[in-house]
XYZ file of C-alpha atoms in Angstrom:
728
model
C -36.675 12.495 53.584
C -37.841 12.940 50.030
C -36.464 10.888 47.182
C -35.731 12.959 44.093
C -36.091 11.353 40.669
C -32.841 10.403 38.943
C -31.337 12.925 36.591
C -31.818 11.309 33.117
C -28.295 12.244 32.080
C -26.865 10.510 35.183
C -28.925 7.421 34.421
C -27.684 7.327 30.839
C -24.109 7.788 32.042
C -24.411 4.883 34.480
C -25.821 2.669 31.734
C -22.970 3.592 29.430
C -20.415 2.850 32.146
C -21.899 -0.592 32.815
C -21.901 -1.398 29.096
C -18.414 0.006 28.576
C -17.007 -2.023 31.466
C -18.508 -5.168 29.977
C -16.969 -4.335 26.617
C -13.611 -3.593 28.217
C -13.601 -6.949 29.940
C -14.529 -8.712 26.717
C -11.865 -6.888 24.737
C -9.073 -8.909 26.298
C -10.761 -12.306 26.110
C -12.178 -14.647 23.485
C -14.897 -17.253 23.522
C -15.082 -20.658 21.864
C -18.657 -21.801 21.311
C -19.779 -25.321 20.440
C -20.393 -25.792 16.727
C -24.037 -25.676 15.696
C -24.729 -28.902 13.843
C -27.627 -27.409 11.873
C -25.332 -25.292 9.723
C -24.220 -26.929 6.458
C -20.644 -28.075 6.058
C -18.614 -26.438 3.287
C -17.300 -29.437 1.370
C -17.374 -27.779 -2.033
C -15.747 -24.624 -3.374
C -14.791 -21.807 -1.023
C -14.371 -18.379 -2.598
C -13.167 -15.345 -0.642
C -13.700 -12.114 -2.623
C -12.038 -8.967 -1.297
C -12.966 -5.682 -2.965
C -10.400 -3.106 -1.880
C -11.440 0.252 -0.377
C -15.176 -0.486 -0.548
C -17.361 1.353 1.957
C -20.309 -0.701 3.142
C -22.663 2.272 2.924
C -21.946 2.722 -0.793
C -23.640 -0.541 -1.767
C -27.357 -0.970 -2.517
C -27.284 -4.033 -0.247
C -26.649 -1.566 2.580
C -29.192 1.021 1.471
C -27.246 3.175 -1.004
C -29.079 4.317 -4.143
C -26.272 6.012 -6.084
C -25.073 2.963 -8.028
C -26.354 -0.356 -9.354
C -24.571 -3.557 -8.274
C -26.701 -6.442 -9.570
C -24.102 -9.149 -8.906
C -23.526 -8.193 -5.278
C -27.265 -7.679 -4.795
C -27.943 -11.207 -6.020
C -25.230 -12.613 -3.788
C -26.729 -10.735 -0.828
C -30.166 -12.181 -1.628
C -28.634 -15.677 -1.684
C -26.600 -15.133 1.460
C -26.394 -13.534 4.877
C -25.592 -9.818 5.108
C -23.649 -8.603 8.124
C -24.689 -5.011 8.603
C -21.830 -4.066 10.927
C -18.549 -5.709 9.996
C -15.317 -3.956 10.921
C -11.684 -3.897 9.830
C -8.806 -3.704 12.291
C -6.804 -1.320 10.117
C -7.635 1.156 7.333
C -4.755 -0.213 5.236
C -4.635 -3.026 2.672
C -1.788 -5.260 3.849
C -2.534 -5.232 7.607
C -6.238 -5.836 6.956
C -5.672 -8.815 4.678
C -3.131 -10.194 7.128
C -5.816 -10.082 9.841
C -8.597 -11.642 7.781
C -6.343 -14.482 6.599
C -4.566 -15.220 9.904
C -7.377 -14.542 12.374
C -4.956 -12.328 14.305
C -5.011 -8.658 15.237
C -2.291 -6.409 13.785
C -0.265 -6.324 16.998
C -0.270 -10.138 16.926
C 0.787 -10.773 13.318
C 3.033 -7.697 13.346
C 2.009 -6.114 10.023
C 1.250 -2.480 10.885
C 1.641 -0.687 7.542
C 1.687 -1.383 3.800
C 5.420 -0.715 3.527
C 8.296 -2.356 5.369
C 6.276 -5.160 6.943
C 5.697 -8.804 6.054
C 4.028 -11.771 7.700
C 6.601 -13.920 9.516
C 7.490 -17.061 7.608
C 6.360 -19.088 10.618
C 2.814 -17.682 10.522
C 0.095 -19.922 9.108
C -3.010 -18.520 7.485
C -6.184 -19.656 5.792
C -4.358 -20.862 2.684
C -2.196 -23.221 4.763
C -5.158 -24.534 6.738
C -7.343 -25.293 3.726
C -4.453 -26.789 1.778
C -3.861 -29.153 4.703
C -7.577 -29.964 4.621
C -7.261 -31.199 1.055
C -8.370 -28.112 -0.862
C -6.586 -26.887 -3.974
C -5.699 -23.293 -3.073
C -5.102 -20.161 -5.122
C -4.742 -16.459 -4.550
C -5.151 -13.866 -7.316
C -4.553 -10.260 -6.233
C -4.652 -6.896 -7.968
C -2.250 -4.738 -5.929
C 1.515 -4.709 -5.557
C 0.923 -4.151 -1.836
C -0.182 -7.827 -1.645
C 2.757 -9.214 -3.634
C 3.911 -12.691 -2.728
C 6.990 -11.689 -0.747
C 4.835 -9.962 1.895
C 4.039 -13.464 3.171
C 0.395 -13.251 2.091
C 1.169 -15.601 -0.805
C 2.589 -18.362 1.393
C 0.446 -21.459 1.772
C -1.233 -21.249 -1.633
C -0.640 -23.830 -4.347
C -0.931 -20.990 -6.854
C -0.534 -17.292 -6.061
C -0.585 -14.683 -8.813
C 0.489 -11.171 -7.884
C 1.958 -10.208 -11.241
C 1.264 -6.529 -11.813
C 1.639 -4.606 -15.076
C 5.107 -3.090 -15.441
C 5.576 0.203 -13.620
C 8.295 2.707 -12.866
C 10.142 1.995 -9.641
C 9.576 5.688 -8.862
C 5.831 5.066 -8.567
C 4.391 4.743 -5.020
C 3.742 1.076 -4.252
C 0.090 1.786 -3.540
C -0.427 3.010 -7.101
C 0.904 -0.174 -8.707
C -2.192 -2.207 -9.515
C -3.712 -4.608 -12.022
C -7.058 -4.039 -13.694
C -9.665 -6.281 -12.139
C -10.627 -7.782 -15.492
C -7.041 -8.998 -15.939
C -7.082 -10.571 -12.488
C -10.379 -12.196 -13.387
C -8.753 -13.758 -16.460
C -6.056 -15.336 -14.272
C -8.621 -16.650 -11.785
C -10.824 -18.093 -14.526
C -7.888 -19.880 -16.129
C -7.013 -21.455 -12.780
C -10.619 -22.516 -12.207
C -10.724 -24.124 -15.656
C -7.625 -26.161 -14.805
C -9.202 -27.870 -11.794
C -10.398 -31.455 -11.818
C -12.101 -31.234 -8.417
C -14.666 -28.932 -6.852
C -12.795 -28.936 -3.543
C -10.889 -25.686 -3.912
C -10.279 -22.368 -2.174
C -9.916 -19.173 -4.229
C -8.859 -15.878 -2.647
C -9.748 -13.240 -5.246
C -8.793 -9.597 -4.693
C -9.872 -6.535 -6.701
C -8.236 -3.120 -6.282
C -11.202 -1.188 -7.595
C -12.513 1.196 -6.210
C -9.091 2.336 -4.981
C -7.705 5.684 -6.168
C -7.262 6.890 -8.789
C -10.940 6.416 -9.591
C -10.940 5.768 -13.331
C -13.886 3.527 -14.177
C -14.284 2.296 -17.757
C -16.507 4.430 -20.022
C -19.407 1.983 -19.583
C -19.679 3.191 -15.963
C -19.041 6.900 -16.540
C -22.657 7.770 -15.709
C -21.787 7.340 -12.053
C -19.591 9.454 -9.791
C -15.999 8.197 -10.182
C -15.882 6.229 -6.905
C -19.292 4.720 -7.558
C -18.314 3.948 -11.146
C -15.408 1.854 -9.904
C -17.791 0.047 -7.542
C -20.056 -0.748 -10.488
C -17.043 -1.995 -12.451
C -15.948 -4.211 -9.555
C -19.488 -5.560 -9.345
C -19.425 -6.502 -13.022
C -16.196 -8.459 -12.482
C -17.663 -10.228 -9.469
C -20.681 -11.042 -11.617
C -18.497 -12.694 -14.253
C -16.702 -14.791 -11.636
C -19.977 -15.949 -10.102
C -21.391 -16.670 -13.567
C -18.441 -18.987 -14.221
C -19.240 -20.866 -11.021
C -22.864 -21.204 -12.159
C -21.809 -22.389 -15.607
C -19.705 -25.087 -13.997
C -22.543 -26.112 -11.705
C -20.525 -25.048 -8.656
C -22.402 -22.002 -7.394
C -25.090 -23.753 -5.341
C -22.632 -25.876 -3.373
C -20.093 -23.042 -2.989
C -19.380 -21.087 0.169
C -18.750 -17.496 -0.923
C -17.519 -14.706 1.335
C -17.474 -11.158 -0.056
C -15.959 -8.317 1.946
C -13.585 -5.374 1.812
C -10.323 -4.655 3.566
C -11.352 -1.119 4.585
C -13.459 1.809 3.445
C -12.741 5.275 2.066
C -13.019 8.682 3.746
C -14.565 10.604 0.827
C -14.146 13.756 2.896
C -16.545 12.769 5.691
C -14.145 13.793 8.460
C -11.728 15.718 6.254
C -9.921 12.624 4.950
C -10.476 12.006 1.255
C -8.871 8.578 1.096
C -7.917 6.272 3.994
C -5.149 5.332 6.388
C -5.462 7.977 9.099
C -8.871 7.876 10.782
C -10.865 5.076 12.407
C -14.396 6.316 11.796
C -17.112 4.171 10.232
C -16.365 5.342 6.694
C -12.849 3.901 6.987
C -13.279 0.708 8.998
C -16.878 -0.432 8.445
C -16.837 -2.902 5.558
C -19.371 -5.043 3.719
C -19.510 -8.713 4.669
C -21.768 -11.135 2.795
C -21.612 -14.902 3.310
C -23.383 -17.314 0.964
C -23.648 -20.790 2.416
C -23.967 -24.030 0.406
C -27.400 -24.436 -1.128
C -28.118 -20.800 -0.191
C -28.919 -21.884 3.351
C -30.364 -19.036 5.500
C -30.594 -16.828 2.402
C -31.852 -13.323 3.023
C -30.832 -13.169 6.675
C -29.424 -9.886 7.952
C -27.261 -9.756 11.073
C -26.946 -6.536 13.056
C -24.437 -7.793 15.637
C -20.930 -6.339 15.182
C -18.379 -8.745 13.684
C -14.789 -8.351 12.521
C -12.107 -9.427 10.075
C -10.521 -11.899 12.477
C -13.793 -13.851 12.487
C -13.318 -14.855 8.831
C -10.730 -17.597 9.351
C -12.489 -19.297 12.300
C -15.799 -19.173 10.435
C -14.479 -20.803 7.264
C -12.534 -23.455 9.181
C -15.611 -24.213 11.274
C -17.710 -24.583 8.134
C -15.249 -27.115 6.671
C -15.258 -29.034 9.971
C -11.607 -28.241 10.622
C -10.290 -27.458 14.082
C -9.664 -23.756 14.625
C -6.115 -23.035 15.854
C -6.030 -22.309 19.556
C -5.433 -18.843 20.911
C -7.190 -16.868 18.190
C -9.321 -13.932 19.261
C -11.682 -14.314 16.312
C -14.815 -16.432 16.598
C -16.797 -18.571 14.213
C -19.915 -16.763 13.013
C -21.778 -20.018 12.394
C -24.451 -19.302 15.070
C -25.154 -15.901 13.486
C -25.207 -17.331 9.965
C -27.991 -19.755 10.790
C -29.767 -17.703 13.444
C -29.565 -20.643 15.838
C -27.338 -18.927 18.355
C -25.773 -15.681 19.518
C -22.302 -14.519 20.332
C -21.763 -12.504 23.500
C -20.816 -8.934 22.765
C -17.160 -8.030 22.747
C -15.210 -4.947 21.812
C -13.726 -4.758 18.313
C -10.190 -3.428 18.088
C -8.870 -1.169 15.309
C -5.634 0.755 14.939
C -4.003 3.316 12.705
C -0.255 3.734 12.992
C -0.096 5.330 9.550
C -0.235 8.927 10.901
C 2.683 8.145 13.202
C 4.802 6.362 10.633
C 4.278 8.813 7.777
C 3.417 12.208 9.268
C 4.792 12.304 12.800
C 1.271 12.597 14.220
C -0.184 10.511 16.991
C -1.279 6.961 16.235
C -4.938 6.093 16.867
C -6.557 3.093 18.562
C -10.268 2.321 18.671
C -12.677 0.006 20.454
C -16.124 -0.483 18.899
C -19.170 -2.003 20.579
C -22.748 -2.494 19.493
C -23.529 1.044 20.592
C -20.319 3.011 21.022
C -16.923 3.711 19.544
C -14.047 4.953 21.650
C -10.981 6.378 19.884
C -7.797 6.829 21.867
C -6.048 9.959 20.629
C -4.402 13.020 22.199
C -7.997 14.288 22.443
C -9.940 11.107 23.025
C -13.291 10.531 21.347
C -16.466 8.660 22.258
C -19.466 8.299 19.942
C -22.912 6.797 20.285
C -23.165 4.916 16.999
C -26.879 4.312 17.419
C -27.825 7.939 17.975
C -24.975 9.507 16.014
C -23.949 7.148 13.170
C -22.021 9.936 11.449
C -19.789 10.332 14.542
C -20.244 14.078 14.759
C -20.803 14.520 18.507
C -17.866 13.600 20.709
C -19.184 12.489 24.117
C -15.795 11.941 25.793
C -16.078 15.064 27.961
C -19.766 14.535 28.681
C -19.357 10.866 29.599
C -15.858 10.661 31.150
C -16.570 7.470 33.108
C -17.653 5.600 29.987
C -14.622 6.873 28.076
C -12.338 5.835 30.912
C -13.819 2.329 31.018
C -13.296 1.806 27.279
C -9.816 3.294 27.521
C -8.979 0.716 30.173
C -10.267 -1.972 27.843
C -7.910 -0.841 25.102
C -5.006 -0.497 27.487
C -5.517 -4.015 28.832
C -5.687 -5.368 25.300
C -2.434 -3.665 24.329
C -0.591 -4.081 27.622
C 1.208 -7.276 26.647
C 1.865 -6.132 23.082
C 4.326 -3.257 23.073
C 4.451 -1.425 19.759
C 7.892 -0.453 18.528
C 8.198 2.967 17.007
C 9.156 2.881 13.329
C 12.122 5.027 14.269
C 13.517 2.624 16.860
C 17.110 1.721 16.065
C 19.631 -0.674 17.492
C 22.697 0.623 19.279
C 24.827 -0.322 16.249
C 22.517 1.561 13.883
C 22.479 4.546 16.240
C 26.281 4.617 16.179
C 26.235 4.582 12.370
C 23.727 7.424 12.316
C 25.819 9.501 14.699
C 28.896 8.867 12.564
C 26.941 10.232 9.592
C 26.031 13.387 11.499
C 22.563 12.417 12.721
C 22.747 13.685 16.285
C 19.374 12.303 17.417
C 16.253 10.565 16.226
C 13.512 12.807 17.692
C 10.570 10.671 16.586
C 12.003 7.723 18.549
C 9.897 8.409 21.640
C 7.944 5.185 21.759
C 4.201 4.659 21.891
C 1.721 5.932 22.871
C 2.147 9.269 21.120
C 0.058 11.548 23.333
C 2.723 14.233 22.978
C 2.393 14.218 19.174
C -0.117 16.233 17.123
C -3.650 14.906 17.000
C -4.516 13.861 13.418
C -7.869 15.656 13.800
C -5.970 18.936 14.027
C -3.706 18.287 11.045
C -5.809 16.408 8.510
C -6.184 19.481 6.274
C -2.440 19.257 5.613
C -3.146 16.286 3.336
C -4.859 18.671 0.907
C -1.675 20.735 0.782
C 0.388 17.629 0.053
C -2.021 16.731 -2.739
C -1.691 20.250 -4.175
C 2.097 19.861 -4.130
C 1.766 16.540 -5.938
C -0.441 18.207 -8.572
C 2.225 20.898 -9.098
C 4.862 18.185 -9.463
C 2.881 16.298 -12.104
C 2.518 19.579 -14.018
C 6.301 20.136 -13.908
C 5.871 23.129 -11.589
C 8.701 22.141 -9.297
C 9.272 25.541 -7.717
C 5.594 25.829 -6.792
C 5.633 22.279 -5.422
C 8.731 22.872 -3.314
C 7.299 26.143 -1.939
C 4.084 24.347 -0.986
C 6.004 21.567 0.730
C 8.295 23.944 2.599
C 5.218 25.778 3.883
C 3.803 22.466 5.127
C 7.087 21.549 6.797
C 7.380 24.943 8.465
C 4.337 24.030 10.562
C 4.892 20.247 10.542
C 8.649 19.654 10.751
C 8.192 16.077 11.988
C 6.264 15.025 8.853
C 8.611 12.469 7.332
C 6.493 11.898 4.215
C 6.597 15.596 3.344
C 10.407 15.558 3.575
C 10.439 12.585 1.206
C 8.087 14.359 -1.193
C 10.276 17.481 -1.076
C 13.401 15.405 -1.757
C 11.739 13.837 -4.787
C 10.649 17.229 -6.151
C 14.112 18.722 -5.694
C 15.638 15.715 -7.452
C 13.340 16.284 -10.433
C 14.312 19.949 -10.407
C 17.987 18.995 -10.622
C 18.700 20.498 -7.187
C 20.432 17.396 -5.866
C 22.276 19.082 -3.005
C 18.999 20.361 -1.558
C 17.364 16.993 -2.231
C 20.030 15.254 -0.159
C 19.329 17.579 2.762
C 15.585 16.874 2.494
C 16.165 13.113 2.480
C 18.466 13.493 5.486
C 15.670 15.267 7.326
C 13.504 12.230 6.602
C 16.173 9.884 7.961
C 16.393 11.948 11.144
C 12.705 11.243 11.716
C 12.578 7.641 10.475
C 16.037 6.097 10.213
C 14.683 2.603 9.490
C 13.290 3.283 6.029
C 15.649 1.301 3.811
C 14.127 2.707 0.619
C 14.824 6.314 1.639
C 18.360 5.458 2.720
C 18.923 3.819 -0.683
C 17.443 6.839 -2.484
C 19.707 9.137 -0.485
C 22.725 6.992 -1.352
C 21.842 7.201 -5.051
C 21.603 11.007 -4.906
C 24.982 11.160 -3.186
C 26.480 8.966 -5.927
C 25.213 11.416 -8.544
C 26.865 14.236 -6.592
C 30.142 12.302 -6.443
C 30.043 12.087 -2.629
C 30.914 8.405 -2.667
C 32.026 7.911 0.947
C 28.715 9.287 2.208
C 26.866 7.243 -0.380
C 28.641 4.067 0.738
C 27.818 4.706 4.392
C 24.126 5.323 3.693
C 23.849 2.292 1.430
C 25.458 0.106 4.110
C 23.000 1.463 6.670
C 20.140 0.703 4.274
C 21.343 -2.891 4.037
C 21.607 -3.168 7.815
C 18.101 -1.912 8.583
C 16.613 -3.951 5.699
C 17.718 -7.203 7.321
C 14.460 -7.354 9.314
C 12.270 -6.033 6.483
C 10.772 -7.436 3.301
C 12.634 -8.600 0.193
C 11.907 -5.355 -1.641
C 13.758 -3.336 1.027
C 16.732 -5.712 0.891
C 16.923 -5.441 -2.912
C 16.738 -1.624 -2.790
C 19.708 -1.623 -0.425
C 21.702 -4.032 -2.608
C 21.053 -1.930 -5.696
C 22.297 1.156 -3.836
C 25.476 -0.638 -2.804
C 25.995 -1.837 -6.372
C 25.651 1.700 -7.767
C 28.254 2.947 -5.298
C 30.590 0.117 -6.316
C 30.073 0.961 -9.994
C 30.930 4.594 -9.327
C 34.088 3.484 -7.510
C 34.883 1.032 -10.344
C 35.288 -1.647 -7.678
C 34.691 -4.794 -9.749
C 34.898 -7.173 -6.790
C 32.280 -5.214 -4.819
C 30.047 -4.970 -7.885
C 30.079 -8.749 -8.277
C 29.577 -9.321 -4.545
C 26.477 -7.119 -4.359
C 25.083 -8.499 -7.596
C 25.322 -12.070 -6.324
C 23.782 -11.078 -2.991
C 20.837 -9.659 -4.939
C 20.506 -12.918 -6.873
C 20.413 -14.896 -3.618
C 17.543 -12.707 -2.443
C 15.776 -12.945 -5.793
C 16.912 -15.482 -8.412
C 15.289 -13.382 -11.120
C 17.111 -10.193 -10.192
C 18.517 -8.221 -13.154
C 21.379 -6.833 -11.062
C 24.030 -9.495 -11.868
C 23.584 -9.063 -15.635
C 23.386 -5.268 -15.263
C 26.581 -5.281 -13.217
C 28.452 -7.230 -15.902
C 27.083 -4.922 -18.598
C 28.142 -1.807 -16.726
C 31.617 -3.208 -16.091
C 32.144 -3.436 -19.877
C 30.271 -0.190 -20.615
C 32.333 1.846 -18.160
C 35.500 0.598 -19.904
C 33.924 1.604 -23.230
C 33.725 -2.054 -24.290
C 30.307 -1.428 -25.808
C 30.020 -4.549 -27.944
C 30.934 -6.774 -24.999
C 28.322 -5.002 -22.846
C 25.389 -5.638 -25.203
C 24.546 -9.287 -24.395
C 24.597 -8.514 -20.677
C 22.338 -5.477 -21.140
C 19.993 -7.680 -23.171
C 19.975 -10.282 -20.389
C 19.221 -7.636 -17.760
C 16.355 -6.273 -19.878
C 14.943 -9.793 -20.248
C 14.944 -10.171 -16.461
C 13.337 -6.764 -15.948
C 10.576 -7.506 -18.446
C 9.447 -10.384 -16.232
C 9.114 -8.061 -13.244
C 6.694 -5.368 -12.117
C 9.099 -2.556 -11.259
C 11.351 -1.232 -14.014
C 14.996 -0.408 -13.352
C 16.172 3.196 -13.792
C 19.064 3.868 -16.208
C 19.078 0.317 -17.620
C 17.543 1.174 -20.987
C 19.482 4.458 -21.112
C 22.869 2.771 -20.767
C 21.841 0.007 -23.161
C 20.799 2.635 -25.692
C 23.994 4.597 -25.220
C 26.085 1.467 -25.845
C 24.136 0.818 -29.055
C 24.488 4.452 -30.156
C 28.259 4.308 -29.675
C 28.245 1.323 -32.026
C 26.155 3.384 -34.506
C 23.217 0.984 -34.172
C 20.903 3.970 -34.099
C 17.520 2.328 -34.669
C 18.051 -0.056 -31.757
C 19.442 2.757 -29.608
C 16.356 4.865 -30.279
C 14.138 2.012 -29.073
C 16.055 1.778 -25.799
C 16.041 5.539 -25.164
C 12.295 5.638 -25.744
C 11.827 2.687 -23.407
C 13.778 4.526 -20.710
C 11.523 7.559 -21.117
C 8.417 5.399 -21.055
C 9.145 4.411 -17.464
C 11.272 7.352 -16.329
C 9.961 10.394 -18.218
C 12.164 12.812 -16.267
C 15.461 11.294 -17.428
C 16.867 14.349 -19.215
C 19.936 12.454 -20.411
C 17.668 10.151 -22.412
C 16.041 13.158 -24.127
C 19.473 14.612 -24.844
C 20.706 11.325 -26.281
C 17.650 11.102 -28.524
C 18.263 14.650 -29.758
C 21.885 13.819 -30.610
C 20.866 10.572 -32.296
C 18.295 12.370 -34.458
C 20.761 15.096 -35.389
C 23.404 12.505 -36.296
C 20.956 10.787 -38.651
C 19.715 13.974 -40.315
C 16.350 14.099 -38.516
C 16.660 17.726 -37.447
C 12.938 18.231 -36.816
C 12.805 15.285 -34.453
C 15.934 16.543 -32.687
C 14.191 19.868 -32.092
C 11.112 18.086 -30.703
C 13.313 15.998 -28.378
C 14.833 19.189 -26.945
C 11.346 20.633 -26.482
C 10.317 17.436 -24.682
C 13.397 17.745 -22.480
C 12.354 21.258 -21.431
C 8.799 20.144 -20.716
C 10.105 17.298 -18.546
C 12.623 19.524 -16.792
C 11.605 23.219 -16.944
C 14.471 23.994 -14.574
C 17.777 25.872 -14.838
C 19.537 22.512 -15.241
C 17.142 21.501 -18.037
C 17.623 24.797 -19.869
C 21.391 24.555 -19.485
C 21.401 21.056 -21.041
C 19.174 22.210 -23.909
C 21.479 25.162 -24.536
C 24.490 22.842 -24.612
C 22.754 20.722 -27.246
C 22.006 23.714 -29.487
C 25.609 24.875 -29.093
C 26.837 21.396 -30.033
C 24.568 21.521 -33.100
C 26.202 24.786 -34.187
C 23.200 27.043 -33.448
C 24.412 29.585 -30.858
C 21.392 31.861 -31.316
C 19.006 29.121 -30.284
C 21.283 28.252 -27.352
C 21.174 31.884 -26.205
C 17.389 31.973 -26.546
C 17.019 28.885 -24.340
C 19.327 30.362 -21.699
C 17.337 33.596 -21.736
C 14.150 31.662 -20.958
C 15.702 29.791 -18.035
C 13.994 30.378 -14.675
C 16.131 32.058 -12.008
């Protein structure tokens, strides 16, 4: 009998299976290694720097030549560079929750940027270091990391104050310039009397929109924001040097996730789990620059950050964490057995009705669980272009089993899951079913790989909206929804566009389509209630606002406040003074600085035409709002209208302009300005206000309002001309 040589492909397959089985076994277990006594203890400052949305492969420290980052380069030379560090989520809030708690997303429960918060019972790095005697501070640059998400708990000082923004702006766009965050951090550092402190410092650059300062305009926009972030990091590190603290400091620099930049069809992040989205920089500088210049090729992960820092300060690591201290890798005096690194993306499920994605990454391979599963050899194919799942089915199956075992005890609730009481309310409102509520996994849903190009269409619709081309935007969105009817975010975007176009009846139907697909979004339910109030459909508005309040009970403070504001607006429309006061006080209990109680009192007087009595309450509400990030719609408009009715025109003009500063589509504010200018003999400015109204609302409703103004001003010819130009 002759013995034939092995087929090389069969040999490679067997090797992959053996490795994959080992990874799968490791995925569900964790290892506690004895501490290596040679590594220095971190008794001085500890600084954790998180640069949002920073791809590892866009830094010179990782081989990129398209930008200069002297501060990060110097830190890398003084520290240890981890060449393969991975995030567990391509989203800001879940990633920071993992790095600070040492827990995976299905353990801490934060699966998206919106609607989730760390449980009040969860402890994180801030708590641990505070208990160890460190002064602790967090300074962040994104509204997504605001204090009431639970990230701010455990810090002596936590600053998440963002510049004021319209409440209509997506939360992810509300950010603070990194130089302003630096100013807050430097002030806190200057206040300290001890060098035993922990600073968590977060920059939102290079997150979209990429708008680097002119000094960095020589680079591509994304790279320019990286260079700007580097300059801010450089200033922070220079302050530590000036204070004589740098040498003894332990400094960890990383990112929460990367950025697609079109590599697999995704320009930004949130959907895919390829290297460009989940591979992040990780640089650790030890006290006295110990082990400087070392580079570590072993894969590590966000949940290793907390155990590593606690180990370095000689504090016991909480039991049960899957993360491991990287001390042996920092010093080179030990190794960590290989284990699979878990990542997830529920964003496509929550926002688009596509399948969620799960991934397991090893030293050599990445497996992605999707309707069409994927397997990549990261050593031979770092760009993840050649899917080996069909060619190596045994290896894919082994890694799939690893993921399944990891997730088996951690059921994931669909965002559309509702209680029996909520389901009854939905049915009473005419929602016959909640089709997205099918539970996970979502193998029967579209694969994000097949639908990613739709994001370009949504962006085009957003561009039309910003240009005031509402008909073009709505056509684009309806075309998207024709092929993707389960895409909740597109229904929301369509509802917003139709609202701007003054087509409130159609907007309500679009928002209802969203609710059918995700009935637990308190913000959308509140928005729908507000639209129904404006249409005078108060019973429906009341029911939707009550449902918003019910589903918000298990969500963050922002969701609860949105629901309370919706209930208050319904009560105002009903002129139900007792309900107005009840909802206003409930808002104050949730947030002592809420403007709603003062606004409610102001509106009670305003609606009875008691304008003078309303003014101090409007002023109080404005004072509260000015201390907050998100501005309140209609507040400045009603305040201005009260002042105008008292013929205090200069003050009224200020309030109308303030309304338009934050809500530039408020056509009533433009109309009020036009009337104010006409009443004070400023005819040219009145004409410009009407022109501004038409630019903000180039719709039939906008043209009709402009025509009414010209008629009121005794110029019927101009009214007729405006009506003639109205779109059909």
